[in-house]
């Protein structure tokens, strides 16, 4: 299977770990990723300009359509933005007309068939839990892990169609396959605080602190994310010493899954250093 | 005369370079770099990017090939042809510009420089993205046009010398001792074989031609290779031959010589102030230590602003810019890196000449994806520049919309001209701003999208912001729905709720009446952004006047 890989703005440079581990997992599963000259998904300007944000997203679809490919992204904000854009593009004729005109200037056209998938929904629905389970080569130690769902993929369900927005389960199911112990906590579907990090850092960090406290209370050893912005937010702890409970490490789902699939550690992290109690053989 | 002007030009060049060096050095404090203990350099990057132009190779193979051929050809022309008075004796004992291989190589190199220069002009003039800002276009093209003119005049000069009867006569007098009869034979030979244009009508007989060839071998051949090796100039000769008399009588060759030579001097003098400065500054910017992800995440990134002048306006950065769609809607040139860097240079030179509001809006939209920095063939650390610029504009009075609205009193916000959205659109100017585009999700203006609100407060109860920061929030989501029902849309755009919203969609997902609460909040933020754009604009323009 061949898919266009939409990495978004932050993954290629700031989150090389996500880039590496995502590609390694996809390669292992026999998925061919194609990198196209995409632009921003439009999520960062969603609060600034409706037009710009929708145009940005639709233009990416048009680029994917040109190569006759569906898209996959490991970022939940990109994914949510794409779904959001499809919804508004299809329901607002004036907007559609304006965007189509701008696309035509660059010999682009979007006919509305391009599908976009998030890493987790792709693994669940397109690969299938059973098939993925059979590929697991090494069960990881049963350390306690909590998941961070990521708002923009989850809500609004009528637009994103990701999973049950109140009691989602695909992340837990996918993580459970790897052997780690997925534990419940109170904040799996609550926002990580990243969207207002720039405009209201104090509040953003307060939210983050609360998440750490809740995870600690639930007895978690690790937090697992599958979203660029959630991961960046949790990684903030490394550079911000006003946050407590820093001993909780946040891992990307692709790193955990990759290890369970038997992908070498070097292909999962740029530094090649991942927590030993989870990734090293006993 | 030639020597005097040459040395004078060199002195002017050195003075100019000194002035420029002083200027660039002075700008350092723009970025407030913390004094590091010892400067670190990227030696590998310096060598790779200076001598092999490795970053350009990475950016585009064809462009690299064209540029590299131009680079080598120009270097050859400069050293062997331009400075032959100095260099020829060092390397070649029998150098004559009219001898092969020099004649041939000069033509070939000239051709390559000319072709590459024209290719650059065509690319820059017809390329969609980098073609956008006329100011940039002209600025970036002058250097290339001057070089094309230089090479073009060189070919014309060579051609005019080939056909020149006066030069032929001077040479004959200086290097031979032939009589009038032999002169005619030699003329005949040179007319046929070297394309000299003679005014008189020369009748040729076979034995005369033969004699001419003998004379040629005796006196001329050791300094003159056949002109077929001067391919381009020969083609020019064909084009101008019919006007040969005019050329020879008016000594156009002399005029062309001075034009060609003068252009060289002008280029030399202007070099420190032109795009050609990149030949010195690209090695410099490439030698700067490469930053890691970790360096960028620190709050105190810095950049040596002299490296900005390594920019050649090739436009690769804008070609890959992640937020090009922003430009398509708001037509703000400062969204695009290659235009933005020009504005930064303007800001360094004369802050009042730059539209800071536009620059702030353009720079504010940057997602810091690193694509421009990665591709920049000049090796400029653009990523740091945008971060530093953001800080600098902040010092100049630009603020985040969230803070701006926080600082703005409700009275000011409710001013009549802001209340009517129509007015904002007519103004036209906010088009370049952050919140441009007049199409919205049309929820806040359509009563059916919020009239079903039953004020059940579920949205308010599930909002994480209210959970964490209830004191900082003036209006809750359900109250905002009520404001809309009261027709107070503009008032709603200024509420803390709208600007603190995480966009987590919890309210919308939980709403029993299926109201698109979050989408409405986002739409209000868009609308508020338009007002904020105007306030910001007034603010930055006022500062401009005060200074």
PDB file of C-alpha atoms in Angstrom, chain A residues 9-10 13-14 38-40 44-52 55-56 59 84 87-88 92 94-95 98 102 106 151-152 154-157 165-166 187 190-191 193 195-196 198-200 203 206-207 210, chain B residues 128-129 293 296-297 322 324-326 328-330 367-371 383 390 400 402 434-443 465 468-469 500-506 508-510 516 519 522 525-526:
ATOM      1  CA  UNK A   9       5.572  21.669  10.238  1.00  0.00           C
ATOM      2  CA  UNK A  10       7.209  20.370  13.368  1.00  0.00           C
ATOM      3  CA  UNK A  13      13.048  19.252  12.176  1.00  0.00           C
ATOM      4  CA  UNK A  14      11.910  19.429  15.784  1.00  0.00           C
ATOM      5  CA  UNK A  38       2.954  19.757   1.042  1.00  0.00           C
ATOM      6  CA  UNK A  39       2.446  23.032   2.861  1.00  0.00           C
ATOM      7  CA  UNK A  40       1.161  23.772   6.339  1.00  0.00           C
ATOM      8  CA  UNK A  44      -1.869  27.218  13.284  1.00  0.00           C
ATOM      9  CA  UNK A  45      -4.000  29.930  11.645  1.00  0.00           C
ATOM     10  CA  UNK A  46      -7.327  28.351  12.472  1.00  0.00           C
ATOM     11  CA  UNK A  47      -7.952  31.049  15.035  1.00  0.00           C
ATOM     12  CA  UNK A  48      -6.672  33.829  12.778  1.00  0.00           C
ATOM     13  CA  UNK A  49      -8.143  33.369   9.382  1.00  0.00           C
ATOM     14  CA  UNK A  50     -10.793  30.910   8.331  1.00  0.00           C
ATOM     15  CA  UNK A  51      -9.933  31.315   4.669  1.00  0.00           C
ATOM     16  CA  UNK A  52      -6.220  30.735   5.034  1.00  0.00           C
ATOM     17  CA  UNK A  55      -7.115  26.869   1.742  1.00  0.00           C
ATOM     18  CA  UNK A  56      -3.919  25.487   3.273  1.00  0.00           C
ATOM     19  CA  UNK A  59      -4.240  22.604  -1.222  1.00  0.00           C
ATOM     20  CA  UNK A  84     -12.404  20.286   9.636  1.00  0.00           C
ATOM     21  CA  UNK A  87     -16.306  19.707   6.277  1.00  0.00           C
ATOM     22  CA  UNK A  88     -16.281  23.445   5.660  1.00  0.00           C
ATOM     23  CA  UNK A  92     -19.637  26.545   2.046  1.00  0.00           C
ATOM     24  CA  UNK A  94     -18.543  30.616  -1.685  1.00  0.00           C
ATOM     25  CA  UNK A  95     -15.446  29.358   0.083  1.00  0.00           C
ATOM     26  CA  UNK A  98     -12.625  30.976  -3.952  1.00  0.00           C
ATOM     27  CA  UNK A 102      -6.717  29.891  -6.167  1.00  0.00           C
ATOM     28  CA  UNK A 106      -1.243  26.610  -9.713  1.00  0.00           C
ATOM     29  CA  UNK A 151      -8.471  16.698  21.136  1.00  0.00           C
ATOM     30  CA  UNK A 152      -8.433  17.578  17.505  1.00  0.00           C
ATOM     31  CA  UNK A 154     -11.300  13.084  18.842  1.00  0.00           C
ATOM     32  CA  UNK A 155     -13.711  15.992  18.639  1.00  0.00           C
ATOM     33  CA  UNK A 156     -16.047  16.909  17.096  1.00  0.00           C
ATOM     34  CA  UNK A 157     -16.859  13.311  16.216  1.00  0.00           C
ATOM     35  CA  UNK A 165     -15.430  10.928  21.726  1.00  0.00           C
ATOM     36  CA  UNK A 166     -16.584  10.107  25.252  1.00  0.00           C
ATOM     37  CA  UNK A 187      -7.303  13.132  31.791  1.00  0.00           C
ATOM     38  CA  UNK A 190      -8.465  16.421  28.071  1.00  0.00           C
ATOM     39  CA  UNK A 191      -6.453  19.041  26.242  1.00  0.00           C
ATOM     40  CA  UNK A 193      -2.596  22.921  26.814  1.00  0.00           C
ATOM     41  CA  UNK A 195      -2.773  25.490  21.682  1.00  0.00           C
ATOM     42  CA  UNK A 196      -2.365  28.462  24.014  1.00  0.00           C
ATOM     43  CA  UNK A 198       2.355  30.995  22.972  1.00  0.00           C
ATOM     44  CA  UNK A 199      -0.453  33.351  23.923  1.00  0.00           C
ATOM     45  CA  UNK A 200      -0.948  32.310  27.536  1.00  0.00           C
ATOM     46  CA  UNK A 203      -2.223  28.800  31.871  1.00  0.00           C
ATOM     47  CA  UNK A 206      -0.794  24.965  34.597  1.00  0.00           C
ATOM     48  CA  UNK A 207      -2.799  22.545  32.505  1.00  0.00           C
ATOM     49  CA  UNK A 210      -2.223  19.097  36.299  1.00  0.00           C
TER      50      UNK A 210
ATOM     51  CA  UNK B 128       5.451  32.326 -10.044  1.00  0.00           C
ATOM     52  CA  UNK B 129       6.242  32.552  -6.369  1.00  0.00           C
ATOM     53  CA  UNK B 293      17.057  21.604  17.696  1.00  0.00           C
ATOM     54  CA  UNK B 296      16.469  26.749  18.727  1.00  0.00           C
ATOM     55  CA  UNK B 297      14.331  25.804  21.686  1.00  0.00           C
ATOM     56  CA  UNK B 322       5.082  26.166   4.372  1.00  0.00           C
ATOM     57  CA  UNK B 324       2.548  30.170   1.075  1.00  0.00           C
ATOM     58  CA  UNK B 325      -1.277  29.822   1.199  1.00  0.00           C
ATOM     59  CA  UNK B 326      -1.280  32.660   3.740  1.00  0.00           C
ATOM     60  CA  UNK B 328      -2.296  33.756  -1.456  1.00  0.00           C
ATOM     61  CA  UNK B 329      -5.060  35.113   0.755  1.00  0.00           C
ATOM     62  CA  UNK B 330      -3.542  38.134   2.447  1.00  0.00           C
ATOM     63  CA  UNK B 367       5.393  28.241  11.810  1.00  0.00           C
ATOM     64  CA  UNK B 368       9.176  27.933  12.237  1.00  0.00           C
ATOM     65  CA  UNK B 369       9.238  24.724  10.239  1.00  0.00           C
ATOM     66  CA  UNK B 370      12.910  25.177   9.307  1.00  0.00           C
ATOM     67  CA  UNK B 371      12.286  24.469   5.617  1.00  0.00           C
ATOM     68  CA  UNK B 383      15.090  30.202  11.575  1.00  0.00           C
ATOM     69  CA  UNK B 390       9.735  38.477  16.510  1.00  0.00           C
ATOM     70  CA  UNK B 400       0.316  39.221  20.432  1.00  0.00           C
ATOM     71  CA  UNK B 402      -4.242  37.961  22.984  1.00  0.00           C
ATOM     72  CA  UNK B 434      -3.195  38.180  10.467  1.00  0.00           C
ATOM     73  CA  UNK B 435      -6.955  37.859  10.179  1.00  0.00           C
ATOM     74  CA  UNK B 436      -7.415  38.455   6.502  1.00  0.00           C
ATOM     75  CA  UNK B 437     -10.015  36.991   4.249  1.00  0.00           C
ATOM     76  CA  UNK B 438     -13.640  38.021   4.402  1.00  0.00           C
ATOM     77  CA  UNK B 439     -15.232  34.586   4.228  1.00  0.00           C
ATOM     78  CA  UNK B 440     -16.094  33.048   7.567  1.00  0.00           C
ATOM     79  CA  UNK B 441     -17.875  29.958   8.813  1.00  0.00           C
ATOM     80  CA  UNK B 442     -20.935  32.273   9.024  1.00  0.00           C
ATOM     81  CA  UNK B 443     -22.129  30.887  12.328  1.00  0.00           C
ATOM     82  CA  UNK B 465     -10.085  26.605  30.805  1.00  0.00           C
ATOM     83  CA  UNK B 468      -8.099  25.883  35.612  1.00  0.00           C
ATOM     84  CA  UNK B 469      -8.507  29.622  35.333  1.00  0.00           C
ATOM     85  CA  UNK B 500      -8.117  31.749  25.875  1.00  0.00           C
ATOM     86  CA  UNK B 501     -10.070  28.960  24.177  1.00  0.00           C
ATOM     87  CA  UNK B 502      -7.983  25.814  23.748  1.00  0.00           C
ATOM     88  CA  UNK B 503     -10.118  24.710  20.792  1.00  0.00           C
ATOM     89  CA  UNK B 504     -10.444  21.287  22.396  1.00  0.00           C
ATOM     90  CA  UNK B 505     -14.063  21.040  21.218  1.00  0.00           C
ATOM     91  CA  UNK B 506     -15.280  19.639  24.548  1.00  0.00           C
ATOM     92  CA  UNK B 508     -19.229  21.466  21.132  1.00  0.00           C
ATOM     93  CA  UNK B 509     -19.106  17.697  21.574  1.00  0.00           C
ATOM     94  CA  UNK B 510     -21.134  17.881  24.772  1.00  0.00           C
ATOM     95  CA  UNK B 516     -21.095  24.381  17.103  1.00  0.00           C
ATOM     96  CA  UNK B 519     -16.479  26.806  15.838  1.00  0.00           C
ATOM     97  CA  UNK B 522     -13.077  30.428  16.595  1.00  0.00           C
ATOM     98  CA  UNK B 525     -11.614  35.091  17.294  1.00  0.00           C
ATOM     99  CA  UNK B 526     -11.271  35.616  13.531  1.00  0.00           C
TER     100      UNK B 526
END
